[in-house]
CSV table of C-alpha atoms in Angstrom, one decimal:
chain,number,residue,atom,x,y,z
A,184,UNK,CA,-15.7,-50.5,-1.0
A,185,UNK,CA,-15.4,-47.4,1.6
A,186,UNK,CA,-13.2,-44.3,0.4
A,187,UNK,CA,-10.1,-43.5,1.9
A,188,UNK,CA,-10.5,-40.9,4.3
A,189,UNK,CA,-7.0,-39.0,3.8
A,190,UNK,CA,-8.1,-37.1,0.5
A,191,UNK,CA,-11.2,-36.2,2.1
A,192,UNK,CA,-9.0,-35.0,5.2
A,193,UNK,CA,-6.3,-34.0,2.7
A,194,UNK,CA,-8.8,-31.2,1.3
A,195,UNK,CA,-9.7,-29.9,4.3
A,196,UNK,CA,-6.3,-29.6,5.0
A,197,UNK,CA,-5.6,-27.8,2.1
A,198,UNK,CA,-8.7,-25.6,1.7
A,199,UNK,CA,-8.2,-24.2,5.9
A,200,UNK,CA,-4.4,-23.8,5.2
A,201,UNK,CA,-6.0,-21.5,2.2
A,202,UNK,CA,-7.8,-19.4,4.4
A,203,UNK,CA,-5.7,-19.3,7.3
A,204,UNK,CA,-2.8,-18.0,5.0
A,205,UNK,CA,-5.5,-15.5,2.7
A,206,UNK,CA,-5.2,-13.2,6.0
A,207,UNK,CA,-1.4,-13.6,6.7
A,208,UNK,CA,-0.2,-10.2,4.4
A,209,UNK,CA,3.4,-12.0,4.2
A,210,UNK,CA,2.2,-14.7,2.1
A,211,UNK,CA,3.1,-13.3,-1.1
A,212,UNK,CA,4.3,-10.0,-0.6
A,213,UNK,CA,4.4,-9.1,-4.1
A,214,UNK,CA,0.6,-9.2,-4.6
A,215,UNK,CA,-2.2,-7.8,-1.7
A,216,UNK,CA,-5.8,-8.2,-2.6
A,217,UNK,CA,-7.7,-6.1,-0.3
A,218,UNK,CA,-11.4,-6.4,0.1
A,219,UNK,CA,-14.1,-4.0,-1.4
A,220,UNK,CA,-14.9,-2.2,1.8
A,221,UNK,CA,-14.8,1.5,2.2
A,222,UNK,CA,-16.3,4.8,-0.3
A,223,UNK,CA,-13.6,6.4,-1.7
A,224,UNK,CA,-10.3,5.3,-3.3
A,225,UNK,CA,-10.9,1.7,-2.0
A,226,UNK,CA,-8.3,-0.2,-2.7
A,227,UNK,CA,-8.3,-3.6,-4.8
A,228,UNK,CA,-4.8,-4.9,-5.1
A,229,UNK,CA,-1.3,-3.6,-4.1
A,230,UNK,CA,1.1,-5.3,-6.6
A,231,UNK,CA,5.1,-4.5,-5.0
A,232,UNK,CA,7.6,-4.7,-7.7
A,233,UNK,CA,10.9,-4.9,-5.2
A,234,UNK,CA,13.0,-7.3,-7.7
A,235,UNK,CA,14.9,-4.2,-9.6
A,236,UNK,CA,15.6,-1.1,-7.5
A,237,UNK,CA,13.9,1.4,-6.9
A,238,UNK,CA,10.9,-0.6,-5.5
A,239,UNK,CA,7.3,0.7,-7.1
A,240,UNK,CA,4.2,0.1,-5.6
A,241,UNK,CA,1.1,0.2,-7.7
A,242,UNK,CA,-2.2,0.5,-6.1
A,243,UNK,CA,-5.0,-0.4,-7.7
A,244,UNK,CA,-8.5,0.7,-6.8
A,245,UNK,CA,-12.0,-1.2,-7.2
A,246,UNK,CA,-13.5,2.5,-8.9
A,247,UNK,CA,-12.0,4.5,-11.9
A,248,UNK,CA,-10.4,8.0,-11.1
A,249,UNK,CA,-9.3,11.3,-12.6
A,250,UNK,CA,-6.2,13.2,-11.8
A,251,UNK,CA,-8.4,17.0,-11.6
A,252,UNK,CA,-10.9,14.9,-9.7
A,253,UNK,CA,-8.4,14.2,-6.9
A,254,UNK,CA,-7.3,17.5,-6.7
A,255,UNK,CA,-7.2,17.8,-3.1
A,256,UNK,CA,-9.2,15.4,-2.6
A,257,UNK,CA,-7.6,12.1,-3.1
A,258,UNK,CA,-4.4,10.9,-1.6
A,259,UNK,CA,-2.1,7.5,-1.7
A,260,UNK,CA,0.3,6.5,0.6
A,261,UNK,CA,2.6,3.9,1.9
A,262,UNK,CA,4.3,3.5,5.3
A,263,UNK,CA,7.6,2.2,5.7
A,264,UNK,CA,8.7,0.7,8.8
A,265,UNK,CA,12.2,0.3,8.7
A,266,UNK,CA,13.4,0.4,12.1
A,267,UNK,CA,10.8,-2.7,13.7
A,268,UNK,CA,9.0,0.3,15.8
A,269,UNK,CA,5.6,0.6,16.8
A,270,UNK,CA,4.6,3.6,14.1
A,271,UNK,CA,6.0,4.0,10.5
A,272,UNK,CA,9.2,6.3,9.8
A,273,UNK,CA,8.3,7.0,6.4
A,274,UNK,CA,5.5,8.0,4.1
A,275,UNK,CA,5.4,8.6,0.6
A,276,UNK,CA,2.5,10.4,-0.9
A,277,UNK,CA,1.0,10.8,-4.2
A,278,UNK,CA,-1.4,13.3,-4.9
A,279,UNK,CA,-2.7,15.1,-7.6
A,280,UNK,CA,-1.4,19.0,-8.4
A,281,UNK,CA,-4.9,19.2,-10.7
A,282,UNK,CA,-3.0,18.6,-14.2
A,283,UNK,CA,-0.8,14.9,-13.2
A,284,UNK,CA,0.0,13.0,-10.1
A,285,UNK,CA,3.1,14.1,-7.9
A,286,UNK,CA,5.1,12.6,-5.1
A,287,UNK,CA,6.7,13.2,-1.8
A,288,UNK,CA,8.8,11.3,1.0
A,289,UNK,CA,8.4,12.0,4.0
A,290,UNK,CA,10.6,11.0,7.7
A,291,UNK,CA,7.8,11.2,10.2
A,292,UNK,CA,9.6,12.3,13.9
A,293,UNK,CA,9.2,10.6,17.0
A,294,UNK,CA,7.3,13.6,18.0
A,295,UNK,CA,4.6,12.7,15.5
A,296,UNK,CA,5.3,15.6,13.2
A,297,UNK,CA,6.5,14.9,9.1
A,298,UNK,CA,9.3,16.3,7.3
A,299,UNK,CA,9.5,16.3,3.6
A,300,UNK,CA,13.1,15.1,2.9
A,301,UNK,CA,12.6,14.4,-1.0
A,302,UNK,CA,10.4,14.0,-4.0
A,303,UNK,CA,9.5,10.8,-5.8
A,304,UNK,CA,8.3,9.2,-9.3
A,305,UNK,CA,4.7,8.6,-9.7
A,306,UNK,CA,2.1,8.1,-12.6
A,307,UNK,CA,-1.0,6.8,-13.3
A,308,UNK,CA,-1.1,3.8,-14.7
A,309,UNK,CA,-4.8,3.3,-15.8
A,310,UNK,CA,-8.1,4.8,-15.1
A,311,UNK,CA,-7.8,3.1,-11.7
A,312,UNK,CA,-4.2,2.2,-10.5
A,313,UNK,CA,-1.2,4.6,-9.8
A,314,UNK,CA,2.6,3.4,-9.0
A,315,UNK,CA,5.4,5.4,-6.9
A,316,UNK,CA,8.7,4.6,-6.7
A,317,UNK,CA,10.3,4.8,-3.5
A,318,UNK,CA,14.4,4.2,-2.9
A,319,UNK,CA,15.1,2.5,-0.4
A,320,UNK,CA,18.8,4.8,-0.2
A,321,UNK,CA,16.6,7.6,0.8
A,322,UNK,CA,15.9,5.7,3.9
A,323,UNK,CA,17.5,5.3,7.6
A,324,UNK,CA,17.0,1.1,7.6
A,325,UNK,CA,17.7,-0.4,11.0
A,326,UNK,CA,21.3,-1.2,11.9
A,327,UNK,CA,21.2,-5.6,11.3
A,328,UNK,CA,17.8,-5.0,9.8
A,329,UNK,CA,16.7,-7.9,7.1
A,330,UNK,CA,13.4,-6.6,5.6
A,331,UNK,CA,11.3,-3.6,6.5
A,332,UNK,CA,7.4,-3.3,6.7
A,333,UNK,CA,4.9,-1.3,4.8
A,334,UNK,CA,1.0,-1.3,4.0
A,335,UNK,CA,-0.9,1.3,1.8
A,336,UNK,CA,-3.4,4.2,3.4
A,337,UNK,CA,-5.5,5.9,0.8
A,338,UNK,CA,-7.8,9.1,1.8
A,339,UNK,CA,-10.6,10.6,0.4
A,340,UNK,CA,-12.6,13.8,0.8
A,341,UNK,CA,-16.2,13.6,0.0
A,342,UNK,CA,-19.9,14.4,1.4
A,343,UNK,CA,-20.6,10.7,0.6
A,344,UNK,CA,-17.7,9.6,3.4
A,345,UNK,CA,-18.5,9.7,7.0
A,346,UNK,CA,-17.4,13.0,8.7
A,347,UNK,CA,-16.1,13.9,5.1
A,348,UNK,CA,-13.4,11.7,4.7
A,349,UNK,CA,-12.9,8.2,3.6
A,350,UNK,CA,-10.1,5.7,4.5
A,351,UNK,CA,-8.9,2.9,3.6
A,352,UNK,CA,-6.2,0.9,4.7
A,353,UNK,CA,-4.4,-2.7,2.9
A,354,UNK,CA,-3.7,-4.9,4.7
A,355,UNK,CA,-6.1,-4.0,6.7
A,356,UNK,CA,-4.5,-4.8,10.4
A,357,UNK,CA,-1.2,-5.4,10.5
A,358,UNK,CA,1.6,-4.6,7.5
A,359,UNK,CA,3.6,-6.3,4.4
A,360,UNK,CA,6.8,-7.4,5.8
A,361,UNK,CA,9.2,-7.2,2.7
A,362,UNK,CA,12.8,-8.8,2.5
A,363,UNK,CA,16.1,-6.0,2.3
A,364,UNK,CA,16.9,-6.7,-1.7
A,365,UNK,CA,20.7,-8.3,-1.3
């Protein structure tokens, strides 16, 4: 009796539309597993909770962390595109003041340069994982605009980290693109 060659087929199917969507960051914007690549605060996972306003981001990393340790060291950020441009508008920064994790927006200007136009809500969640809060009201969002786009830059300063500092970046080409709440 021979097999039916569609479930073979079938699970090929399914296991290459698997992969070809495990590199496509708009897949499930609420979760972003990013791989264990860089020395540093490598990031793991970026978890978006956007369902109740404001929207938090909590960025795990694959490596445990202290908050004197980061002391101007260590650095989190994500970068909001809201107008469809080629750069991000917006970045909001956590970073550690040497006694607890603090937070900053900022508009960066067509002319490259970043203005800090507010402060924002962070804390550290666990011994790896910090969230920030980021309101969307504090940003310009493009007129007829339906989501907005972000991805997660993390920097750290080390002797370890190739000319002394180490990035890393999730998703790393491209960005999240995230749906306007209603």
């Amino acid at each position: 009796m021979t097999r039916p060659k569609i479930v073979p087929l079938m699970a090929l199917a399914c296991a290459f539309g698997v992969l070809a969507l495990s590199g496509v960051a708009s897949a499930d914007p609420s979760v972003l597993t990013d791989p264990n690549d860089s020395t540093g605060l490598d990031v793991s996972r970026v978890t978006l909770a956007a369902d109740v306003p404001p929207p938090v981001w909590t960025i795990r990393t694959f490596r445990s962390w202290t908050i004197p340790k980061l002391w101007d060291r260590g650095y989190f950020m994500v970068e909001l595109d809201t107008s469809g441009g080629a750069a991000p508008e917006y970045r909001a920064v956590a970073r550690s003041n040497g006694r607890r994790m603090v937070g900053a927006l900022y508009h960066i200007r067509s002319d490259g340069k970043s203005v800090q136009i507010g402060k924002l809500r962070t804390n550290k969640v666990d011994a790896k994982s910090l969230s920030i809060k980021v309101p969307l009201s504090k940003l310009a969002i493009g007129p007829d605009r339906t989501s907005y786009k972000w991805d997660v830059l993390t920097s750290y300063t080390s002797a370890k980290c190739a000319q002394g500092v180490c990035f890393d970046r999730a998703p790393d080409t491209g960005s999240v693109e995230q749906p306007l709440p209603s």
